Coordinates of N, CA and C in Angstrom, one line a residue:
X1 N 0.8 -1.2 0.3 CA 0.1 0.3 0.1 C 1.0 1.1 0.2
X2 N 0.5 2.2 -0.2 CA 0.8 3.6 -0.9 C 0.4 4.4 0.2
X3 N 1.4 5.3 1.0 CA 0.6 6.4 2.1 C 0.6 7.6 1.3
X4 N -0.4 7.9 1.2 CA -0.4 9.4 0.6 C -1.4 10.5 1.7
X5 N -1.2 12.1 1.6 CA -1.6 13.0 2.2 C -2.8 13.4 1.8
X6 N -3.9 13.9 2.4 CA -4.7 15.0 1.9 C -4.3 16.2 1.6
X7 N -5.1 17.4 1.3 CA -4.2 18.9 1.1 C -4.0 19.2 3.0
X8 N -5.2 19.1 3.6 CA -5.3 19.6 5.2 C -4.2 18.7 6.2
X9 N -4.1 17.4 6.0 CA -3.1 16.6 6.8 C -1.9 16.9 6.1
X10 N -1.4 17.5 4.9 CA 0.2 17.9 4.2 C 0.4 19.3 5.4
X11 N -0.4 20.0 5.4 CA -0.4 21.5 5.8 C -0.4 21.0 7.3
X12 N -1.0 20.5 7.8 CA -0.8 20.1 9.4 C 0.6 19.4 9.6
X13 N 0.6 18.5 8.7 CA 2.1 17.8 8.4 C 3.4 19.2 8.5
X14 N 3.1 20.1 7.8 CA 4.6 20.8 7.3 C 4.9 21.9 8.6
X15 N 3.5 21.7 9.5 CA 3.7 22.7 10.7 C 4.2 22.4 11.8
X16 N 4.5 20.6 12.0 CA 5.3 19.7 13.2 C 6.9 20.4 13.3
X17 N 7.0 19.8 14.3 CA 8.6 20.3 14.7 C 9.2 19.0 13.6
X18 N 10.4 19.2 13.6 CA 11.4 18.1 12.7 C 11.4 16.8 12.8
X19 N 11.6 16.8 14.6 CA 12.2 15.4 15.1 C 10.7 14.6 15.0
X20 N 9.6 15.5 15.2 CA 8.1 14.6 15.1 C 7.8 14.5 13.8
X21 N 8.2 15.3 13.0 CA 8.0 14.8 11.3 C 8.8 13.2 11.0
X22 N 10.2 13.5 11.7 CA 11.0 12.2 11.5 C 10.1 10.8 11.9
X23 N 9.9 10.8 13.1 CA 9.2 9.8 13.8 C 8.2 9.3 13.0
X24 N 7.2 10.2 12.7 CA 6.1 10.0 12.2 C 6.0 9.3 10.8
X25 N 7.0 10.0 10.0 CA 7.2 9.1 8.7 C 7.8 7.9 8.6
X26 N 9.0 7.5 9.5 CA 9.4 6.4 10.2 C 8.0 5.0 10.1
X27 N 7.2 5.6 11.1 CA 5.7 4.4 11.4 C 5.2 4.5 10.2
X28 N 5.1 5.8 9.6 CA 4.0 5.5 8.2 C 4.7 4.2 7.1
X29 N 6.0 4.3 7.3 CA 6.8 3.5 6.2 C 6.5 2.3 6.7
X30 N 6.4 2.3 7.8 CA 6.2 0.5 8.5 C 4.9 0.1 7.9
X31 N 3.7 1.2 8.4 CA 2.6 0.7 8.2 C 2.1 0.5 6.3
X32 N 3.2 1.3 5.9 CA 2.9 1.2 4.2 C 3.7 -0.3 4.0
X33 N 4.4 -0.8 4.5 CA 5.3 -2.1 4.1 C 4.1 -3.4 4.7
X34 N 3.5 -3.0 5.7 CA 2.7 -4.0 6.1 C 1.8 -4.5 4.9
X35 N 1.3 -6.1 4.9 CA 0.3 -6.6 4.1 C -0.9 -6.0 4.6
X36 N -1.3 -6.0 5.8 CA -2.5 -5.4 6.3 C -2.5 -4.4 7.2
X37 N -2.9 -2.9 6.9 CA -2.3 -1.9 7.7 C -3.4 -1.8 8.9
X38 N -4.3 -2.6 9.0 CA -5.1 -2.5 10.1 C -4.4 -3.1 11.4
X39 N -3.9 -4.0 11.1 CA -3.2 -4.4 12.5 C -2.2 -3.6 13.1
X40 N -1.9 -2.2 12.8 CA -1.2 -1.4 13.6 C -2.3 -0.6 14.2
X41 N -3.3 -0.4 13.5 CA -3.8 0.7 13.7 C -5.3 0.4 14.4
X42 N -6.1 1.4 15.0 CA -7.4 1.2 15.6 C -8.7 1.3 14.7
X43 N -9.8 1.2 14.3 CA -10.9 1.6 13.6 C -11.8 2.6 14.4
X44 N -12.1 3.7 14.4 CA -12.4 4.8 14.8 C -14.2 4.6 14.5
X45 N -15.0 4.9 15.2 CA -16.5 5.0 15.6 C -17.0 6.2 15.5
X46 N -18.5 6.2 15.7 CA -19.1 7.9 15.5 C -18.8 8.3 14.4
X47 N -18.6 9.7 14.6 CA -18.9 10.7 13.3 C -17.5 10.5 12.5
X48 N -16.4 9.3 13.2 CA -15.4 9.2 12.3 C -15.3 7.6 11.8
X49 N -16.4 7.0 11.7 CA -16.7 5.7 11.5 C -16.1 5.4 9.9
X50 N -15.5 4.3 9.4 CA -14.6 4.0 8.2 C -13.0 5.0 8.4
X51 N -12.7 5.3 9.2 CA -11.0 5.8 9.7 C -10.6 5.0 10.6
X52 N -9.1 5.2 9.8 CA -8.3 4.6 11.4 C -7.5 5.6 12.2
X53 N -7.3 5.0 13.4 CA -6.0 5.9 13.7 C -4.7 4.9 14.2
X54 N -3.6 6.0 14.0 CA -2.5 5.4 14.2 C -1.8 6.2 15.2
X55 N -1.8 5.5 16.7 CA -0.9 6.4 17.3 C 1.0 6.1 17.0
X56 N 1.3 7.5 17.2 CA 2.6 7.8 17.2 C 3.2 8.8 18.3
X57 N 3.9 8.2 19.5 CA 4.0 9.0 20.8 C 2.6 9.6 21.0
X58 N 2.8 11.0 21.2 CA 1.5 11.8 21.5 C 0.7 12.1 20.3
X59 N 1.2 11.8 19.1 CA 0.5 12.3 18.1 C -0.3 10.9 17.6
X60 N -1.5 11.6 16.8 CA -2.2 10.9 15.8 C -2.4 11.1 14.9
X61 N -2.3 9.8 13.7 CA -2.6 9.8 12.4 C -3.6 9.4 12.6
X62 N -5.1 9.8 11.6 CA -6.4 9.3 11.0 C -6.0 9.3 9.7
X63 N -6.2 8.2 9.3 CA -6.6 7.9 8.0 C -7.4 7.0 7.1
X64 N -7.8 7.0 6.1 CA -8.5 5.9 5.5 C -8.2 5.0 4.5
X65 N -8.4 3.9 4.6 CA -7.5 2.6 4.1 C -8.5 2.6 2.6
X66 N -7.9 2.8 1.7 CA -8.8 2.7 0.4 C -8.1 1.1 -0.4
X67 N -8.8 -0.3 -0.5 CA -8.1 -1.2 -0.3 C -8.4 -1.1 -1.8
X68 N -9.3 -0.8 -2.6 CA -9.6 -1.0 -4.1 C -8.6 0.1 -5.3
X69 N -7.8 0.7 -4.5 CA -6.9 1.8 -4.9 C -5.4 1.5 -4.2
X70 N -5.1 0.4 -3.3 CA -3.9 0.3 -2.4 C -3.4 1.2 -2.0
X71 N -4.1 2.4 -1.2 CA -3.9 3.5 -0.8 C -4.2 3.8 0.8
X72 N -3.6 4.3 1.6 CA -3.8 4.6 2.6 C -4.0 6.4 2.8
X73 N -5.0 7.0 2.7 CA -4.8 8.5 2.8 C -5.2 9.2 4.2
X74 N -3.9 9.7 4.1 CA -3.9 10.6 5.8 C -4.5 11.6 5.5
X75 N -5.6 11.8 6.4 CA -6.8 12.8 6.5 C -6.4 13.8 7.7
X76 N -5.7 13.5 8.7 CA -5.6 14.3 9.7 C -4.2 13.8 10.5
X77 N -3.4 14.6 10.8 CA -2.3 14.7 11.9 C -2.4 15.6 13.1
X78 N -2.4 15.1 14.3 CA -2.6 16.1 15.4 C -2.4 15.6 16.4
X79 N -1.8 16.3 17.6 CA -1.5 16.1 19.1 C -3.0 15.5 19.5
X80 N -2.5 14.5 20.1 CA -3.9 13.5 21.1 C -4.8 14.1 21.7
X81 N -4.4 15.5 22.2 CA -5.4 16.4 22.7 C -6.2 17.0 21.9
X82 N -5.8 17.1 20.7 CA -6.6 17.9 19.6 C -7.2 17.1 18.5
X83 N -6.8 16.1 18.2 CA -7.1 15.2 17.1 C -8.3 15.0 16.8
X84 N -9.2 14.7 17.7 CA -11.1 14.4 17.9 C -11.7 15.4 17.4
X85 N -11.5 16.8 17.6 CA -12.2 17.8 17.7 C -12.5 17.9 16.4

């Protein structure tokens, strides 16, 4: 699978500190290489139904897994206290 960022996630990512970016990119590379990216994440419920959460330190990556396109689309990256707002 390939990891892609939507426009807002890309903007959020660009605002992060360099060391945090490095950690997030490493984790996303691991997720990208997995046969089933769902084994590392957690399915979300409620108004985020259909999205998956990946915990990376104090940050959360919210993504949509598109099996038909073999894509993991990152829709949000934020600190854990702000990510679900």
